[in-house]
Amino acid sequence: MTKKIVVLPGDGIGPEIMNEASRVLDVVNQSHKLGIEVDTHAFGGASYDIDGKPLTETALAACREADAILMGSIGGPQYDTAPRELRPERGLLRLRSELDLFSNLRPAMLFPELASASSLKSELVAGLDLMILRELTGGIYFGQPRGEETVDGKRMSFNTMVYNEDEIERIARSGFEIARSRNKRLCSVDKANVLEVSELWRAVVIEVSKDYPDIELSHMYVDNAAMQLVREPKQFDVIVTSNLFGDILSDAAAMLTGSIGMLPSASLDKNGKGLYEPVHGSAPDIAGQGVANPLATILSLSMMLRYTLKEAAAADAIDKAVSAVISGGTRCRDIASGQANETVVGTVEMGDAVIAALGNA
Ligand code: NAD
């Protein structure tokens, strides 16, 4: 059966890194007989330059129809003066909300050979592979009422942390499904000792767990989770949490790895359809120089194959190829540490190395 994916290269280093991910996709598409069709659209600043808006209706319709979307990166200083509603980020926010992408997946993984890039001791992070699942469209960032008032002559402002049981149930299901495709352990992070909203969160997660008897569920308060992430991050497999807690914990976890050019991410809807993209931005400082690290985008492709297209063998092949390239000492500039066994290469050579490793797999 044919599967359709939309590719959105975007701005800055976006087209350079996407070029390498597309070459890798071509290879696994053939070798694993995936039957994937690719439709490419301008997005972000690139779309604004051509059509005057960051996301055209044509591109949006193509994304709606597709099984999955692979994005490079968007933005750049040249768009800072564009009208706010036409800036590249607005295109991304609209895409996420139009497709109801409520579940944000941020893996924090660290190849053993890159452990020295972390701010933690190597033995604590070498081989780290944890997934943080953050609820993306509810909670305190969207809750009503919100605002500010003057009460008794003093300024006061407020936000509301609110979840209904449906919102919790769908992110919990997403968490259990992800855990099922990994090491079958899910840790739900909340603040149920203080917040009513967390009490409901915990209760609903426990209810949903009845449908997933094969997954080991645990609960942790968010303050403890923050401590545990820096004390012993390898204890976690999948963490599921609310918008605010996930925002903070996922950034902390990403920094454990110390290499932003290596980190993929995804945002999924309730059917598992997803937008996959590297965590990093468009890196205008190095755009056009051929030095950007394409591995975060290549690993985003592998996540897309694993979590949306359910092509685990192709995803495993890509992950193994990247791992072999790193073990062999090939490095883009951002992950080079100056050791004698390293070969520092550019964007295209890194793509070549992954493709060569795929051939040897
Ligand atoms: P950035 O992630 O683009 O860059 C931060 C630093 O990391 C830079 O020094 C850059 O050279 C380096 N870097 C990033 N990706 C790299 C890669 N693949 N290989 C090697 N080095 C890499 O963050 P920024 O500079 O704060 O933002 C630049 C632009 O990107 C802004 O317009 C911002 O709005 C946008 N942005 C977009 C996204 C997205 O597309 N989802 C995310 C974050 C930022």
CSV table of N, CA and C in Angstrom, one decimal, residues 164-316:
chain,number,residue,atom,x,y,z
A,164,ASN,N,-9.5,18.3,31.1
A,164,ASN,CA,-10.6,17.4,31.2
A,164,ASN,C,-10.2,15.9,31.0
A,165,GLU,N,-11.0,15.0,31.4
A,165,GLU,CA,-10.6,13.6,31.3
A,165,GLU,C,-10.3,13.1,29.9
A,166,ASP,N,-11.0,13.7,28.9
A,166,ASP,CA,-10.7,13.3,27.5
A,166,ASP,C,-9.3,13.7,27.1
A,167,GLU,N,-8.9,14.9,27.5
A,167,GLU,CA,-7.5,15.3,27.1
A,167,GLU,C,-6.5,14.5,27.8
A,168,ILE,N,-6.7,14.1,29.0
A,168,ILE,CA,-5.8,13.3,29.8
A,168,ILE,C,-5.7,11.8,29.2
A,169,GLU,N,-6.9,11.3,28.8
A,169,GLU,CA,-7.0,10.0,28.3
A,169,GLU,C,-6.2,9.8,27.0
A,170,ARG,N,-6.3,10.8,26.1
A,170,ARG,CA,-5.7,10.6,24.8
A,170,ARG,C,-4.2,10.7,24.9
A,171,ILE,N,-3.7,11.6,25.8
A,171,ILE,CA,-2.2,11.7,25.9
A,171,ILE,C,-1.7,10.4,26.7
A,172,ALA,N,-2.5,9.9,27.6
A,172,ALA,CA,-2.1,8.7,28.3
A,172,ALA,C,-2.0,7.6,27.4
A,173,ARG,N,-3.0,7.4,26.5
A,173,ARG,CA,-3.0,6.3,25.5
A,173,ARG,C,-1.8,6.5,24.6
A,174,SER,N,-1.5,7.7,24.2
A,174,SER,CA,-0.3,7.9,23.4
A,174,SER,C,0.9,7.4,24.1
A,175,GLY,N,1.0,7.7,25.4
A,175,GLY,CA,2.1,7.3,26.2
A,175,GLY,C,2.3,5.8,26.3
A,176,PHE,N,1.1,5.1,26.5
A,176,PHE,CA,1.2,3.6,26.6
A,176,PHE,C,1.6,3.0,25.3
A,177,GLU,N,1.1,3.6,24.2
A,177,GLU,CA,1.4,3.1,22.9
A,177,GLU,C,2.9,3.2,22.6
A,178,ILE,N,3.4,4.4,22.9
A,178,ILE,CA,4.9,4.6,22.7
A,178,ILE,C,5.7,3.6,23.5
A,179,ALA,N,5.3,3.5,24.8
A,179,ALA,CA,6.0,2.6,25.7
A,179,ALA,C,6.0,1.2,25.1
A,180,ARG,N,4.8,0.8,24.5
A,180,ARG,CA,4.7,-0.6,24.0
A,180,ARG,C,5.7,-0.8,22.8
A,181,SER,N,6.0,0.3,22.1
A,181,SER,CA,7.0,0.1,21.0
A,181,SER,C,8.4,0.3,21.5
A,182,ARG,N,8.6,0.5,22.8
A,182,ARG,CA,10.0,0.6,23.3
A,182,ARG,C,10.2,-0.4,24.4
A,183,ASN,N,10.6,0.0,25.6
A,183,ASN,CA,10.9,-1.0,26.7
A,183,ASN,C,9.8,-1.2,27.7
A,184,LYS,N,8.6,-0.8,27.3
A,184,LYS,CA,7.3,-1.1,28.1
A,184,LYS,C,7.3,-0.6,29.5
A,185,ARG,N,7.9,0.6,29.7
A,185,ARG,CA,7.8,1.2,31.0
A,185,ARG,C,7.4,2.7,30.8
A,186,LEU,N,6.3,3.0,31.6
A,186,LEU,CA,5.8,4.4,31.4
A,186,LEU,C,5.8,5.1,32.8
A,187,CYS,N,6.4,6.2,32.9
A,187,CYS,CA,6.3,7.0,34.2
A,187,CYS,C,5.5,8.2,33.9
A,188,SER,N,4.4,8.4,34.7
A,188,SER,CA,3.5,9.5,34.6
A,188,SER,C,4.0,10.6,35.6
A,189,VAL,N,4.2,11.8,35.2
A,189,VAL,CA,4.8,12.8,36.1
A,189,VAL,C,3.7,13.8,36.3
A,190,ASP,N,3.4,14.1,37.6
A,190,ASP,CA,2.4,15.0,38.0
A,190,ASP,C,2.7,15.7,39.3
A,191,LYS,N,1.8,16.4,39.9
A,191,LYS,CA,2.0,17.0,41.2
A,191,LYS,C,0.7,16.8,42.1
A,192,ALA,N,0.4,15.5,42.1
A,192,ALA,CA,-0.9,15.1,42.7
A,192,ALA,C,-1.0,15.3,44.2
A,193,ASN,N,0.2,15.6,44.8
A,193,ASN,CA,0.1,15.8,46.3
A,193,ASN,C,-0.3,17.2,46.6
A,194,VAL,N,-0.4,18.1,45.5
A,194,VAL,CA,-0.8,19.5,45.7
A,194,VAL,C,-1.9,20.0,44.8
A,195,LEU,N,-2.0,19.5,43.6
A,195,LEU,CA,-2.9,20.0,42.6
A,195,LEU,C,-4.0,19.0,42.3
A,196,GLU,N,-5.3,19.6,42.3
A,196,GLU,CA,-6.4,18.8,42.0
A,196,GLU,C,-6.4,18.3,40.5
A,197,VAL,N,-5.9,19.2,39.7
A,197,VAL,CA,-5.8,18.8,38.2
A,197,VAL,C,-4.8,17.6,38.1
A,198,SER,N,-3.8,17.5,38.9
A,198,SER,CA,-2.9,16.3,38.9
A,198,SER,C,-3.6,15.1,39.5
A,199,GLU,N,-4.5,15.3,40.4
A,199,GLU,CA,-5.2,14.1,41.0
A,199,GLU,C,-6.0,13.5,39.9
A,200,LEU,N,-6.7,14.3,39.1
A,200,LEU,CA,-7.5,13.8,38.0
A,200,LEU,C,-6.6,13.1,37.0
A,201,TRP,N,-5.5,13.8,36.7
A,201,TRP,CA,-4.5,13.2,35.7
A,201,TRP,C,-4.1,11.8,36.1
A,202,ARG,N,-3.7,11.7,37.4
A,202,ARG,CA,-3.3,10.4,37.9
A,202,ARG,C,-4.4,9.3,37.8
A,203,ALA,N,-5.6,9.7,38.2
A,203,ALA,CA,-6.7,8.8,38.2
A,203,ALA,C,-7.0,8.3,36.8
A,204,VAL,N,-7.0,9.2,35.8
A,204,VAL,CA,-7.3,8.8,34.4
A,204,VAL,C,-6.2,7.9,33.9
A,205,VAL,N,-4.9,8.3,34.2
A,205,VAL,CA,-3.8,7.5,33.7
A,205,VAL,C,-4.0,6.0,34.2
A,206,ILE,N,-4.3,5.9,35.5
A,206,ILE,CA,-4.5,4.6,36.1
A,206,ILE,C,-5.7,3.8,35.4
A,207,GLU,N,-6.8,4.6,35.1
A,207,GLU,CA,-7.9,3.9,34.4
A,207,GLU,C,-7.4,3.4,33.0
A,208,VAL,N,-6.7,4.2,32.3
A,208,VAL,CA,-6.3,3.8,30.9
A,208,VAL,C,-5.3,2.7,31.0
A,209,SER,N,-4.5,2.6,32.1
A,209,SER,CA,-3.5,1.5,32.2
A,209,SER,C,-4.2,0.1,32.2
A,210,LYS,N,-5.5,0.1,32.5
A,210,LYS,CA,-6.1,-1.3,32.5
A,210,LYS,C,-6.1,-1.9,31.1
A,211,ASP,N,-6.1,-1.0,30.1
A,211,ASP,CA,-6.0,-1.5,28.7
A,211,ASP,C,-4.6,-1.9,28.3
A,212,TYR,N,-3.6,-1.6,29.1
A,212,TYR,CA,-2.3,-1.9,28.7
A,212,TYR,C,-1.6,-2.7,29.8
A,213,PRO,N,-2.0,-3.9,30.1
A,213,PRO,CA,-1.5,-4.7,31.2
A,213,PRO,C,0.0,-5.1,31.0
A,214,ASP,N,0.5,-5.0,29.7
A,214,ASP,CA,1.9,-5.4,29.4
A,214,ASP,C,2.8,-4.2,29.7
A,215,ILE,N,2.3,-3.0,30.1
A,215,ILE,CA,3.2,-1.9,30.3
A,215,ILE,C,3.3,-1.6,31.8
A,216,GLU,N,4.5,-1.5,32.3
A,216,GLU,CA,4.7,-1.2,33.7
A,216,GLU,C,4.6,0.3,34.0
A,217,LEU,N,3.5,0.7,34.7
A,217,LEU,CA,3.2,2.1,35.0
A,217,LEU,C,3.8,2.5,36.4
A,218,SER,N,4.4,3.7,36.4
A,218,SER,CA,4.8,4.3,37.7
A,218,SER,C,4.4,5.7,37.7
A,219,HIS,N,4.4,6.4,38.9
A,219,HIS,CA,4.0,7.8,39.0
A,219,HIS,C,5.2,8.5,39.7
A,220,MET,N,5.4,9.8,39.4
A,220,MET,CA,6.4,10.5,40.1
A,220,MET,C,6.0,12.0,40.1
A,221,TYR,N,6.2,12.6,41.3
A,221,TYR,CA,6.0,14.1,41.4
A,221,TYR,C,7.0,14.8,40.5
A,222,VAL,N,6.6,15.9,40.0
A,222,VAL,CA,7.4,16.6,39.0
A,222,VAL,C,8.8,17.1,39.6
A,223,ASP,N,8.7,17.5,40.9
A,223,ASP,CA,10.0,18.0,41.5
A,223,ASP,C,11.0,16.8,41.7
A,224,ASN,N,10.5,15.7,42.0
A,224,ASN,CA,11.3,14.5,42.1
A,224,ASN,C,11.8,14.1,40.7
A,225,ALA,N,10.9,14.2,39.7
A,225,ALA,CA,11.3,13.8,38.3
A,225,ALA,C,12.5,14.7,37.9
A,226,ALA,N,12.4,16.0,38.2
A,226,ALA,CA,13.5,16.9,37.8
A,226,ALA,C,14.8,16.5,38.5
A,227,MET,N,14.7,16.0,39.7
A,227,MET,CA,16.0,15.6,40.4
A,227,MET,C,16.5,14.3,39.8
A,228,GLN,N,15.5,13.4,39.6
A,228,GLN,CA,15.9,12.0,39.0
A,228,GLN,C,16.5,12.2,37.6
A,229,LEU,N,16.1,13.1,36.9
A,229,LEU,CA,16.6,13.3,35.5
A,229,LEU,C,18.1,13.7,35.5
A,230,VAL,N,18.5,14.4,36.5
A,230,VAL,CA,19.9,14.8,36.6
A,230,VAL,C,20.7,13.8,37.5
A,231,ARG,N,20.0,13.0,38.3
A,231,ARG,CA,20.7,12.1,39.2
A,231,ARG,C,21.0,10.8,38.5
A,232,GLU,N,19.9,10.2,37.8
A,232,GLU,CA,20.0,8.9,37.2
A,232,GLU,C,19.1,8.8,36.0
A,233,PRO,N,19.4,9.6,34.9
A,233,PRO,CA,18.4,9.7,33.8
A,233,PRO,C,18.1,8.3,33.1
A,234,LYS,N,19.1,7.4,33.2
A,234,LYS,CA,18.9,6.1,32.5
A,234,LYS,C,17.8,5.2,33.2
A,235,GLN,N,17.2,5.6,34.3
A,235,GLN,CA,16.2,4.8,35.0
A,235,GLN,C,14.9,4.9,34.2
A,236,PHE,N,14.7,6.0,33.3
A,236,PHE,CA,13.5,6.2,32.6
A,236,PHE,C,13.4,5.5,31.2
A,237,ASP,N,12.2,5.1,30.8
A,237,ASP,CA,12.0,4.6,29.4
A,237,ASP,C,11.1,5.7,28.8
A,238,VAL,N,9.9,5.8,29.1
A,238,VAL,CA,9.0,6.8,28.6
A,238,VAL,C,8.4,7.6,29.8
A,239,ILE,N,8.4,9.0,29.7
A,239,ILE,CA,7.8,9.8,30.6
A,239,ILE,C,6.6,10.5,30.0
A,240,VAL,N,5.4,10.5,30.6
A,240,VAL,CA,4.3,11.2,30.0
A,240,VAL,C,3.9,12.3,31.0
A,241,THR,N,3.7,13.5,30.5
A,241,THR,CA,3.3,14.6,31.5
A,241,THR,C,2.6,15.7,30.8
A,242,SER,N,2.1,16.7,31.6
A,242,SER,CA,1.3,17.8,31.1
A,242,SER,C,2.2,18.8,30.4
A,243,ASN,N,1.5,19.8,29.8
A,243,ASN,CA,2.2,20.8,28.9
A,243,ASN,C,3.3,21.6,29.7
A,244,LEU,N,3.0,22.1,30.8
A,244,LEU,CA,4.0,22.9,31.6
A,244,LEU,C,5.1,22.1,32.1
A,245,PHE,N,4.8,21.0,32.7
A,245,PHE,CA,5.9,20.1,33.3
A,245,PHE,C,6.7,19.6,32.1
A,246,GLY,N,6.1,19.2,31.0
A,246,GLY,CA,6.8,18.6,29.9
A,246,GLY,C,7.7,19.6,29.2
A,247,ASP,N,7.3,20.9,29.2
A,247,ASP,CA,8.1,21.9,28.6
A,247,ASP,C,9.4,22.0,29.3
A,248,ILE,N,9.3,22.0,30.6
A,248,ILE,CA,10.6,22.2,31.4
A,248,ILE,C,11.4,20.9,31.4
A,249,LEU,N,10.8,19.8,31.7
A,249,LEU,CA,11.5,18.5,31.7
A,249,LEU,C,12.2,18.2,30.4
A,250,SER,N,11.5,18.4,29.3
A,250,SER,CA,12.1,18.0,28.0
A,250,SER,C,13.3,18.8,27.6
A,251,ASP,N,13.3,20.1,28.0
A,251,ASP,CA,14.5,20.9,27.7
A,251,ASP,C,15.6,20.5,28.6
A,252,ALA,N,15.3,20.2,29.9
A,252,ALA,CA,16.4,19.7,30.8
A,252,ALA,C,17.0,18.4,30.2
A,253,ALA,N,16.1,17.5,29.8
A,253,ALA,CA,16.5,16.2,29.3
A,253,ALA,C,17.4,16.4,28.0
A,254,ALA,N,16.9,17.3,27.1
A,254,ALA,CA,17.7,17.5,25.9
A,254,ALA,C,19.1,18.0,26.2
A,255,MET,N,19.2,18.8,27.2
A,255,MET,CA,20.5,19.3,27.5
A,255,MET,C,21.5,18.3,28.1
A,256,LEU,N,20.8,17.2,28.7
A,256,LEU,CA,21.7,16.1,29.2
A,256,LEU,C,22.6,15.5,28.1
A,257,THR,N,22.1,15.7,26.9
A,257,THR,CA,22.8,15.1,25.7
A,257,THR,C,23.9,16.0,25.2
A,258,GLY,N,23.7,17.3,25.4
A,258,GLY,CA,24.8,18.2,25.0
A,258,GLY,C,24.9,18.4,23.5
A,259,SER,N,24.1,17.8,22.7
A,259,SER,CA,24.3,18.0,21.2
A,259,SER,C,23.0,18.1,20.5
A,260,ILE,N,22.6,19.4,20.3
A,260,ILE,CA,21.3,19.7,19.7
A,260,ILE,C,21.2,19.2,18.3
A,261,GLY,N,22.3,19.1,17.6
A,261,GLY,CA,22.3,18.7,16.2
A,261,GLY,C,21.9,17.2,16.0
A,262,MET,N,21.7,16.5,17.2
A,262,MET,CA,21.5,15.0,17.1
A,262,MET,C,20.0,14.7,17.5
A,263,LEU,N,19.2,15.7,17.9
A,263,LEU,CA,18.0,15.4,18.6
A,263,LEU,C,16.7,15.5,17.7
A,264,PRO,N,16.0,14.4,17.5
A,264,PRO,CA,14.8,14.5,16.7
A,264,PRO,C,13.6,14.8,17.6
A,265,SER,N,12.4,15.1,17.0
A,265,SER,CA,11.2,15.2,17.8
A,265,SER,C,10.0,14.9,16.9
A,266,ALA,N,8.8,14.8,17.6
A,266,ALA,CA,7.6,14.6,16.8
A,266,ALA,C,6.4,15.1,17.5
A,267,SER,N,5.4,15.5,16.8
A,267,SER,CA,4.1,15.9,17.4
A,267,SER,C,3.0,15.1,16.7
A,268,LEU,N,2.2,14.4,17.5
A,268,LEU,CA,1.3,13.4,16.9
A,268,LEU,C,-0.2,13.7,17.2
A,269,ASP,N,-1.1,13.3,16.4
A,269,ASP,CA,-2.5,13.4,16.6
A,269,ASP,C,-3.0,12.1,17.3
A,270,LYS,N,-4.3,12.0,17.4
A,270,LYS,CA,-4.9,10.9,18.2
A,270,LYS,C,-4.8,9.6,17.4
A,271,ASN,N,-4.6,9.7,16.1
A,271,ASN,CA,-4.4,8.5,15.3
A,271,ASN,C,-3.0,8.1,15.1
A,272,GLY,N,-2.1,8.9,15.6
A,272,GLY,CA,-0.7,8.6,15.5
A,272,GLY,C,0.0,9.2,14.3
A,273,LYS,N,-0.8,10.0,13.5
A,273,LYS,CA,-0.2,10.8,12.4
A,273,LYS,C,0.7,11.8,13.0
A,274,GLY,N,1.8,12.1,12.3
A,274,GLY,CA,2.7,13.1,13.0
A,274,GLY,C,3.5,14.0,12.1
A,275,LEU,N,3.9,15.1,12.8
A,275,LEU,CA,4.9,16.0,12.2
A,275,LEU,C,6.2,15.7,12.9
A,276,TYR,N,7.2,15.4,12.1
A,276,TYR,CA,8.5,15.0,12.6
A,276,TYR,C,9.5,16.1,12.2
A,277,GLU,N,10.4,16.5,13.2
A,277,GLU,CA,11.3,17.6,12.9
A,277,GLU,C,12.5,17.5,13.9
A,278,PRO,N,13.7,18.0,13.5
A,278,PRO,CA,14.7,18.1,14.5
A,278,PRO,C,14.4,19.1,15.6
A,279,VAL,N,15.0,19.0,16.8
A,279,VAL,CA,14.7,19.9,17.8
A,279,VAL,C,15.3,21.3,17.5
A,280,HIS,N,16.4,21.3,16.8
A,280,HIS,CA,17.1,22.6,16.6
A,280,HIS,C,16.3,23.5,15.6
A,281,GLY,N,16.8,24.7,15.5
A,281,GLY,CA,16.2,25.7,14.5
A,281,GLY,C,16.9,25.8,13.2
A,282,SER,N,16.8,26.9,12.5
A,282,SER,CA,17.3,27.0,11.2
A,282,SER,C,18.8,27.4,11.1
A,283,ALA,N,19.4,27.6,12.3
A,283,ALA,CA,20.8,27.9,12.4
A,283,ALA,C,21.3,28.9,11.3
A,284,PRO,N,20.8,30.1,11.2
A,284,PRO,CA,21.2,31.0,10.2
A,284,PRO,C,22.7,31.3,10.2
A,285,ASP,N,23.3,31.1,11.3
A,285,ASP,CA,24.8,31.4,11.4
A,285,ASP,C,25.6,30.5,10.6
A,286,ILE,N,25.1,29.3,10.3
A,286,ILE,CA,25.9,28.4,9.5
A,286,ILE,C,25.2,28.0,8.2
A,287,ALA,N,24.0,28.6,7.9
A,287,ALA,CA,23.3,28.2,6.7
A,287,ALA,C,24.1,28.5,5.4
A,288,GLY,N,24.0,27.5,4.5
A,288,GLY,CA,24.7,27.7,3.2
A,288,GLY,C,26.2,27.3,3.2
A,289,GLN,N,26.7,26.9,4.4
A,289,GLN,CA,28.1,26.6,4.5
A,289,GLN,C,28.4,25.1,4.3
A,290,GLY,N,27.3,24.3,4.3
A,290,GLY,CA,27.5,22.9,4.1
A,290,GLY,C,28.1,22.2,5.3
A,291,VAL,N,27.9,22.8,6.5
A,291,VAL,CA,28.5,22.2,7.7
A,291,VAL,C,27.4,21.7,8.7
A,292,ALA,N,26.2,22.0,8.4
A,292,ALA,CA,25.1,21.6,9.4
A,292,ALA,C,25.0,20.1,9.5
A,293,ASN,N,24.8,19.6,10.7
A,293,ASN,CA,24.6,18.2,11.0
A,293,ASN,C,23.2,17.7,10.6
A,294,PRO,N,23.2,16.8,9.7
A,294,PRO,CA,21.8,16.3,9.3
A,294,PRO,C,21.3,15.2,10.1
A,295,LEU,N,22.0,14.8,11.2
A,295,LEU,CA,21.6,13.5,11.9
A,295,LEU,C,20.3,13.7,12.6
A,296,ALA,N,20.0,14.9,13.2
A,296,ALA,CA,18.7,15.1,13.9
A,296,ALA,C,17.5,14.9,12.9
A,297,THR,N,17.7,15.3,11.7
A,297,THR,CA,16.7,15.2,10.7
A,297,THR,C,16.6,13.7,10.2
A,298,ILE,N,17.7,13.1,10.0
A,298,ILE,CA,17.7,11.7,9.6
A,298,ILE,C,17.1,10.8,10.8
A,299,LEU,N,17.4,11.2,12.0
A,299,LEU,CA,16.7,10.4,13.1
A,299,LEU,C,15.3,10.8,13.3
A,300,SER,N,14.9,12.0,12.8
A,300,SER,CA,13.4,12.3,12.8
A,300,SER,C,12.7,11.4,11.8
A,301,LEU,N,13.4,11.2,10.6
A,301,LEU,CA,12.9,10.3,9.6
A,301,LEU,C,12.7,8.9,10.2
A,302,SER,N,13.7,8.4,11.0
A,302,SER,CA,13.6,7.1,11.6
A,302,SER,C,12.4,7.0,12.6
A,303,MET,N,12.2,8.1,13.4
A,303,MET,CA,11.1,8.1,14.3
A,303,MET,C,9.7,8.1,13.5
A,304,MET,N,9.7,8.8,12.4
A,304,MET,CA,8.5,8.8,11.5
A,304,MET,C,8.2,7.3,11.1
A,305,LEU,N,9.2,6.6,10.6
A,305,LEU,CA,9.0,5.3,10.2
A,305,LEU,C,8.5,4.4,11.3
A,306,ARG,N,9.1,4.6,12.5
A,306,ARG,CA,8.8,3.7,13.6
A,306,ARG,C,7.4,4.0,14.2
A,307,TYR,N,7.1,5.3,14.5
A,307,TYR,CA,5.9,5.6,15.2
A,307,TYR,C,4.6,5.9,14.4
A,308,THR,N,4.8,6.4,13.2
A,308,THR,CA,3.5,6.6,12.4
A,308,THR,C,3.4,5.6,11.3
A,309,LEU,N,4.5,5.3,10.6
A,309,LEU,CA,4.3,4.4,9.5
A,309,LEU,C,4.5,2.9,9.9
A,310,LYS,N,4.9,2.7,11.1
A,310,LYS,CA,5.0,1.3,11.7
A,310,LYS,C,5.9,0.4,10.9
A,311,GLU,N,7.0,1.1,10.4
A,311,GLU,CA,8.1,0.3,9.7
A,311,GLU,C,9.3,0.2,10.6
A,312,ALA,N,9.2,-0.7,11.6
A,312,ALA,CA,10.2,-0.7,12.6
A,312,ALA,C,11.6,-1.2,12.0
A,313,ALA,N,11.5,-2.1,11.0
A,313,ALA,CA,12.8,-2.7,10.5
A,313,ALA,C,13.5,-1.6,9.8
A,314,ALA,N,12.9,-0.7,9.0
A,314,ALA,CA,13.5,0.4,8.3
A,314,ALA,C,14.1,1.4,9.3
A,315,ALA,N,13.3,1.6,10.4
A,315,ALA,CA,13.7,2.6,11.4
A,315,ALA,C,15.0,2.0,12.1
A,316,ASP,N,14.9,0.7,12.5
A,316,ASP,CA,16.1,0.1,13.1
A,316,ASP,C,17.3,0.2,12.2
